[in-house]
Amino acid sequence: MAGARNQMTDTPLSRIRNFSIIAHIDHGKSTLADRLIQTTGTVALREMKEQLLDNMELERERGITIKAQTVRLQYKANDGETYILNLMDTPGHVDFAYEVSRSLAACEGSLLVVDASQGVEAQTLANVYQALDAGHEIVPILNKIDLPAAEPDRVKQQIEDVIGLDASDAVMISAKTSLNIEGVLEAIVTRLPPPTGDAEKTLTALLVDSWYDAYLGVVVLVRVRDGHLRKGMKIRMMSNGTAHTVEQVGVFTPKMVAVESLGPGEMGYVTAAIKTVADTNVGDTLTDDRNPATEALPGFKPSIPVVWCGLYPVDADDFEKLRESVGKLRLNDSSFHYEMENSAALGLGYRCGFLGLLHLEIVQERLSREFDLDLIATAPSVVYKIRKTNGEETELHNPADMPDPSVIEEISEPRIKATIMVPEEYLGSVLTLCNERRGEQVELTYVGTRPMAVYRLPLNEVVFDFYDRLKSVSRGYASFDYTVDGYQPGDLVKISILVNAEPVDALSFMAHRTQADRRGRQICEKLKELIPRQLFKIPIQAAIGGRVIARETISAMSKDVTAKCYGGDISRKRKLLDKQKEGKKRMRQFGKVEIPQSAFIAALKMDA
């Protein structure tokens, strides 16, 4: 766990640099972080591995960064001075943009990594704008210049045209082959500003992240602004007033290494035997309990979930375990929201909010791997706003809770503003896809030679499989980023799914009236394949209110009751068949159709 004590604490502010690495997915952020760690000798060669900072099994498997990670590097620059560099490696995927915003708030500068063969992508733009909003100094870095397809001059021009950054002195590197990594380190030291802070003032530190450790309890990642954070001092959380005694202060190298104290401009971790999740709010300010600061540091904007779904344990006895697990996961991922709910079909569970479908998938996967839970997830839905005829306004998180249509005056759905960058030859297919999903084109411009389309789209149309379809119609070349863009009234209906005349609330969903028939038919066809046959016929129906819009029937398994009749009178066979028919009718009346969990999951993964 914590290693030997480290005395790297009294470094002057002028020799500290806090920076993050931002880029589009797959442009080489984690690889560059690996090379910086290797070149500064922070980790011994024998301990070096690919994606060193991606310490979650899921991150390594998928090759993506999910959690922002921090590491402290020591670098002896050309001017002979030794600098402390605090690096934050950030995720590139749109679903983890909240992680990026938190990391940027803790730093003064950013390295903008752009692939020299692919150029500026949608997520590059989104992250740059976030960094500029955070007041960052930005150093452009062109990665993968060793590739035959690399066009550094074209990409430099693109950075200047699209982002408006001077790219004439962009650092040219190949993170994979370690080419010019020294140039990056020199740029960090010479071109990024040092942090500001006053060691004499009372302690204020920004709570950047927190996670649960089975041995240490809650571990808190902090960025000290003023004062010193020392072992043994009593700290107070300014948002809720709770006080804790600091047990350990340390830095990541990337192992946890204990230090005597953290001063202004430094980044590190604190443990203080914090037991409850509610005590550590990301974006909170830590201060000295005996001499508290008068005002808190500006925190982060709270994350707003855009996709909701229900998570239920397969085994009802696991509900307590699920309650504990979502609490611990919420501590580690503050953009994950949850509230308890009860379903007639699935029992007790949680209604959970996510920043997107990948986020949903990752959280589900983490719950099953890290906490050993077997879960059923209901169909993802977005939050609708309902105005009733009596003027009352409510939010609808779960389609199963929709009030009677007779009392609804208007339903509004959330919309997003999507920026899509795509090569010219796939532009037609992408525009067709956006129009199919009820999109309104805002603008279509060119970034150098690449088209950039901006569309307003209903979020409901995006949460299912829009990203997959976009990648499919553009052969993987399109890049996509979005921001939530208010609500708009729409002609929306709730589609209920009935199996053997019983409504299955976990499968009900909202759709636009023009697409209700198609979506209802699709799910009925899918359930017909998935639900095992019984000894009686099972009707599967999709309905809007009392009107059935689609129906499929699972035929009954039949036993040949006339097998023992050899020849003879037909009336004997008829009698046996009638008796069988009567039995099936009775079974259908009293028989319960158990929908297997695999059928639930497969139906909920339906291509919308």
XYZ file of C-alpha atoms in Angstrom, residues 48-418:
371
model
C 6.204 -0.760 -16.947
C 3.216 -2.014 -18.946
C 0.873 -0.633 -21.620
C -1.896 1.700 -20.373
C -0.176 1.894 -16.990
C -2.699 4.361 -15.548
C -5.723 2.368 -16.740
C -5.802 0.149 -13.682
C -9.383 -1.059 -14.060
C -9.704 -4.453 -15.738
C -12.485 -3.064 -17.943
C -10.281 -0.197 -19.186
C -7.531 -2.571 -20.221
C -9.969 -4.926 -21.958
C -11.728 -2.233 -23.966
C -8.656 -0.064 -24.518
C -10.459 3.047 -23.234
C -9.946 5.283 -20.195
C -12.985 5.411 -17.919
C -11.608 7.065 -14.772
C -9.263 10.060 -14.837
C -5.996 9.050 -13.141
C -3.237 11.160 -11.640
C 0.523 10.575 -11.311
C 3.398 12.678 -9.978
C 6.536 12.867 -12.126
C 9.950 14.394 -11.379
C 11.800 15.884 -14.336
C 15.228 17.501 -14.550
C 14.828 20.146 -17.257
C 17.436 21.640 -19.599
C 17.742 24.657 -17.287
C 19.169 22.319 -14.607
C 16.163 22.657 -12.281
C 14.074 19.691 -11.086
C 10.333 20.109 -11.671
C 7.353 18.328 -10.132
C 4.826 17.461 -12.857
C 1.335 16.352 -11.809
C -0.235 14.584 -14.777
C -3.942 13.781 -15.156
C -4.843 11.296 -17.883
C -8.472 11.869 -18.897
C -11.104 9.777 -20.751
C -11.876 10.624 -24.381
C -15.391 9.210 -24.709
C -18.367 11.594 -24.662
C -20.025 9.588 -21.829
C -17.131 10.416 -19.496
C -16.941 14.147 -20.235
C -17.740 14.809 -16.559
C -14.484 13.092 -15.525
C -12.672 15.411 -17.954
C -14.274 18.583 -16.541
C -13.224 17.612 -12.987
C -9.636 16.924 -14.013
C -9.382 20.221 -15.875
C -10.533 22.152 -12.801
C -7.518 20.811 -10.885
C -4.946 21.861 -13.532
C -3.583 25.050 -15.142
C -2.650 23.653 -18.543
C -3.451 20.941 -21.073
C -1.613 18.927 -23.679
C -3.926 18.677 -26.690
C -3.045 15.441 -28.481
C -4.155 15.226 -32.125
C -3.575 12.223 -34.393
C -1.416 13.483 -37.290
C -3.219 11.161 -39.721
C -6.847 11.693 -38.605
C -6.763 15.349 -37.590
C -9.298 17.213 -35.456
C -12.346 15.131 -34.425
C -15.628 16.052 -32.703
C -14.412 15.069 -29.233
C -11.149 17.013 -29.739
C -13.263 20.152 -30.154
C -15.456 19.402 -27.135
C -12.467 18.815 -24.827
C -10.584 21.904 -26.077
C -13.596 24.107 -25.371
C -13.829 22.624 -21.865
C -10.122 23.360 -21.306
C -10.501 26.938 -22.577
C -13.513 27.427 -20.264
C -11.303 26.280 -17.380
C -8.797 29.017 -18.355
C -6.073 26.609 -19.498
C -2.915 27.273 -21.437
C -2.910 24.675 -24.255
C 0.090 23.040 -25.941
C -0.826 21.267 -29.230
C 0.911 17.907 -29.750
C 0.819 15.975 -33.033
C 1.038 12.258 -32.321
C 1.632 9.289 -34.677
C 3.849 11.334 -37.062
C 5.695 8.097 -37.898
C 2.606 6.697 -39.705
C 2.723 6.685 -43.517
C -0.684 8.452 -43.571
C 0.484 11.291 -41.280
C -0.023 14.818 -42.657
C 1.347 17.133 -39.939
C 1.146 20.325 -42.016
C -2.510 19.741 -42.945
C -3.418 18.927 -39.314
C -1.573 22.022 -37.997
C -3.595 24.152 -40.401
C -6.767 22.373 -39.272
C -6.004 23.123 -35.587
C -5.551 26.802 -36.470
C -8.685 26.982 -38.671
C -11.072 24.992 -36.479
C -9.905 25.630 -32.923
C -8.132 28.943 -33.445
C -4.948 27.805 -31.641
C -1.516 28.722 -32.981
C -0.083 25.338 -33.997
C 3.123 26.566 -35.654
C 5.211 25.313 -32.716
C 3.156 22.131 -32.079
C 5.330 19.344 -30.638
C 5.728 16.497 -33.171
C 5.921 13.078 -31.511
C 5.285 9.380 -31.810
C 4.194 8.176 -28.370
C 4.427 4.565 -29.481
C 8.115 4.759 -30.495
C 9.061 7.382 -27.805
C 10.050 9.877 -30.536
C 10.591 13.405 -29.098
C 9.050 12.730 -25.647
C 11.770 15.027 -24.212
C 10.277 17.786 -26.401
C 6.899 17.301 -24.651
C 8.486 17.500 -21.184
C 10.350 20.711 -22.117
C 7.102 22.205 -23.511
C 5.309 21.401 -20.214
C 8.035 23.154 -18.217
C 8.479 26.182 -20.500
C 5.014 26.759 -21.944
C 2.568 25.830 -19.165
C 2.041 28.218 -16.222
C 2.907 27.261 -12.610
C 0.031 27.064 -10.096
C -0.828 29.945 -7.762
C -1.390 29.712 -4.018
C -0.287 31.012 -0.633
C 1.320 28.707 1.941
C 0.607 31.217 4.771
C -3.172 31.275 4.247
C -5.601 28.850 5.885
C -6.007 25.493 4.141
C -8.330 25.234 1.121
C -8.203 22.139 -1.076
C -10.518 21.046 -3.891
C -11.945 17.524 -3.642
C -11.365 16.240 -7.195
C -12.346 12.583 -6.810
C -12.953 9.917 -4.180
C -13.209 6.158 -4.148
C -13.682 3.319 -1.701
C -10.754 1.170 -0.577
C -11.473 -1.969 1.432
C -8.486 -1.288 3.759
C -8.330 2.503 4.009
C -12.024 3.385 3.738
C -12.682 6.422 1.548
C -9.621 7.755 -0.327
C -9.940 11.387 -1.414
C -7.991 12.953 -4.302
C -7.332 16.643 -3.588
C -5.711 19.666 -5.208
C -4.375 22.057 -2.536
C -4.937 25.757 -3.358
C -3.684 27.497 -0.176
C -2.116 26.387 3.095
C -0.777 22.930 3.982
C -2.510 19.584 4.413
C -0.708 17.497 7.046
C -1.084 14.140 8.723
C -2.867 14.428 12.088
C -4.656 17.716 11.340
C -8.439 17.920 11.609
C -10.120 18.808 8.307
C -13.674 19.929 7.608
C -15.817 19.374 4.502
C -17.384 22.759 3.773
C -20.573 21.491 2.078
C -21.815 19.389 4.996
C -19.640 20.514 7.944
C -18.361 17.015 8.813
C -14.903 16.898 10.434
C -12.274 14.142 10.130
C -8.719 13.592 11.403
C -6.202 13.019 8.588
C -4.566 9.597 8.903
C -2.417 9.651 5.790
C -1.362 12.189 3.154
C 0.357 11.041 -0.008
C 1.004 11.254 -3.723
C 0.666 8.814 -6.623
C 3.857 7.743 -8.371
C 1.543 5.965 -9.592
C 1.735 3.802 -6.435
C 0.447 5.445 -3.262
C 3.430 6.978 -1.444
C 2.959 8.715 1.926
C 4.405 12.239 2.371
C 4.624 14.600 5.370
C 2.361 17.257 3.852
C 0.911 18.694 0.640
C 1.432 22.390 -0.047
C -0.106 24.959 -2.442
C -0.389 23.807 -6.056
C 0.153 20.141 -5.160
C -2.069 17.189 -5.920
C -2.341 14.061 -3.804
C -4.573 11.844 -1.699
C -5.907 11.947 1.853
C -7.353 9.180 4.017
C -9.212 10.085 7.209
C -11.212 6.968 8.213
C -14.214 8.352 6.324
C -16.874 5.655 6.385
C -19.892 7.088 4.629
C -20.307 7.963 0.994
C -22.359 11.089 1.745
C -19.416 12.764 3.503
C -17.364 13.261 0.337
C -19.001 15.312 -2.384
C -16.866 15.749 -5.467
C -16.209 19.468 -5.982
C -16.354 20.144 -2.213
C -13.721 22.245 -0.386
C -11.583 20.795 2.431
C -10.434 23.293 5.058
C -8.800 23.357 8.513
C -11.411 22.566 11.168
C -9.779 24.867 13.768
C -9.243 27.776 11.369
C -11.794 27.311 8.568
C -11.800 29.265 5.302
C -14.586 31.828 4.964
C -15.672 30.808 1.480
C -15.553 27.589 -0.515
C -13.670 27.166 -3.785
C -15.816 27.136 -6.938
C -16.811 23.471 -7.280
C -18.031 21.642 -10.380
C -21.399 21.920 -12.026
C -23.371 18.865 -10.864
C -23.673 16.245 -13.607
C -27.138 15.829 -15.111
C -28.041 12.240 -16.083
C -29.441 11.919 -19.591
C -30.325 8.202 -19.669
C -32.208 6.282 -16.982
C -32.837 2.590 -16.523
C -33.899 0.230 -13.748
C -31.357 -2.197 -12.244
C -32.768 -5.183 -10.355
C -31.041 -8.192 -8.760
C -31.910 -11.515 -10.453
C -32.112 -13.030 -6.987
C -34.351 -10.875 -4.734
C -32.150 -11.793 -1.726
C -29.297 -9.812 -3.311
C -31.081 -6.461 -2.890
C -29.085 -5.527 0.268
C -25.863 -6.317 -1.581
C -27.005 -4.137 -4.511
C -27.821 -1.260 -2.113
C -24.329 -1.389 -0.626
C -22.686 -1.737 -4.043
C -24.415 1.232 -5.718
C -23.414 3.349 -2.708
C -19.740 2.448 -3.091
C -19.850 2.883 -6.867
C -21.499 6.301 -6.540
C -18.534 7.366 -4.414
C -16.174 6.306 -7.196
C -18.309 7.752 -9.995
C -20.130 10.945 -9.027
C -21.890 11.196 -12.404
C -23.865 8.023 -11.546
C -27.248 8.734 -9.866
C -29.721 6.308 -8.305
C -33.010 6.142 -6.416
C -34.924 3.142 -5.082
C -37.948 1.769 -6.943
C -40.267 -1.218 -6.889
C -41.472 -3.160 -9.941
C -44.355 -5.637 -10.011
C -42.408 -7.938 -12.354
C -38.893 -7.543 -10.942
C -39.277 -6.664 -7.262
C -37.062 -4.137 -5.432
C -34.337 -2.369 -7.371
C -32.925 1.031 -8.310
C -33.750 3.577 -10.968
C -30.313 4.703 -12.131
C -29.202 7.751 -14.122
C -26.226 7.789 -16.505
C -24.468 10.204 -18.868
C -24.970 7.890 -21.846
C -25.282 4.263 -22.969
C -21.566 3.432 -22.682
C -21.652 4.807 -19.141
C -24.691 2.573 -18.413
C -22.906 -0.470 -19.848
C -19.719 0.233 -17.863
C -21.599 0.714 -14.564
C -23.538 -2.518 -15.110
C -20.329 -4.379 -15.920
C -18.566 -2.929 -12.865
C -21.435 -3.948 -10.571
C -21.292 -7.501 -11.851
C -17.467 -7.776 -11.755
C -16.404 -5.761 -8.740
C -19.393 -6.630 -6.534
C -20.316 -10.028 -7.986
C -23.954 -9.112 -8.734
C -26.346 -10.682 -11.233
C -28.552 -7.888 -12.567
C -31.462 -7.293 -14.943
C -31.585 -3.848 -16.565
C -34.820 -2.413 -17.957
C -35.005 -0.574 -21.282
C -33.017 2.687 -21.174
C -35.239 5.772 -21.222
C -34.775 9.515 -20.976
C -36.520 11.975 -18.630
C -39.711 13.411 -20.123
C -41.544 16.463 -18.812
C -45.330 16.143 -18.534
C -47.747 19.056 -18.226
C -51.121 17.925 -16.917
C -54.472 19.518 -17.771
C -54.617 21.037 -14.247
C -51.359 22.951 -14.982
C -49.172 20.705 -12.806
C -45.733 19.760 -14.244
C -43.983 16.470 -13.440
C -40.927 14.550 -14.636
C -41.335 11.025 -15.989
C -38.289 8.824 -15.324
C -39.958 5.477 -15.898
C -42.491 4.827 -18.700
C -44.354 2.438 -16.363
C -45.313 5.453 -14.172
C -46.966 7.421 -16.981
C -50.265 9.001 -15.826
C -53.547 8.421 -17.656
C -53.381 10.080 -21.136
C -56.690 11.868 -20.444
C -54.999 14.078 -17.796
C -51.953 14.903 -19.955
C -51.924 18.158 -21.872
C -48.382 17.957 -23.285
C -45.286 15.729 -23.158
C -41.874 17.298 -23.830
C -38.765 15.284 -24.676
C -35.110 16.252 -24.158
C -33.117 17.226 -27.240
C -29.413 17.332 -27.928
C -27.172 19.356 -30.192
C -24.935 16.844 -31.950
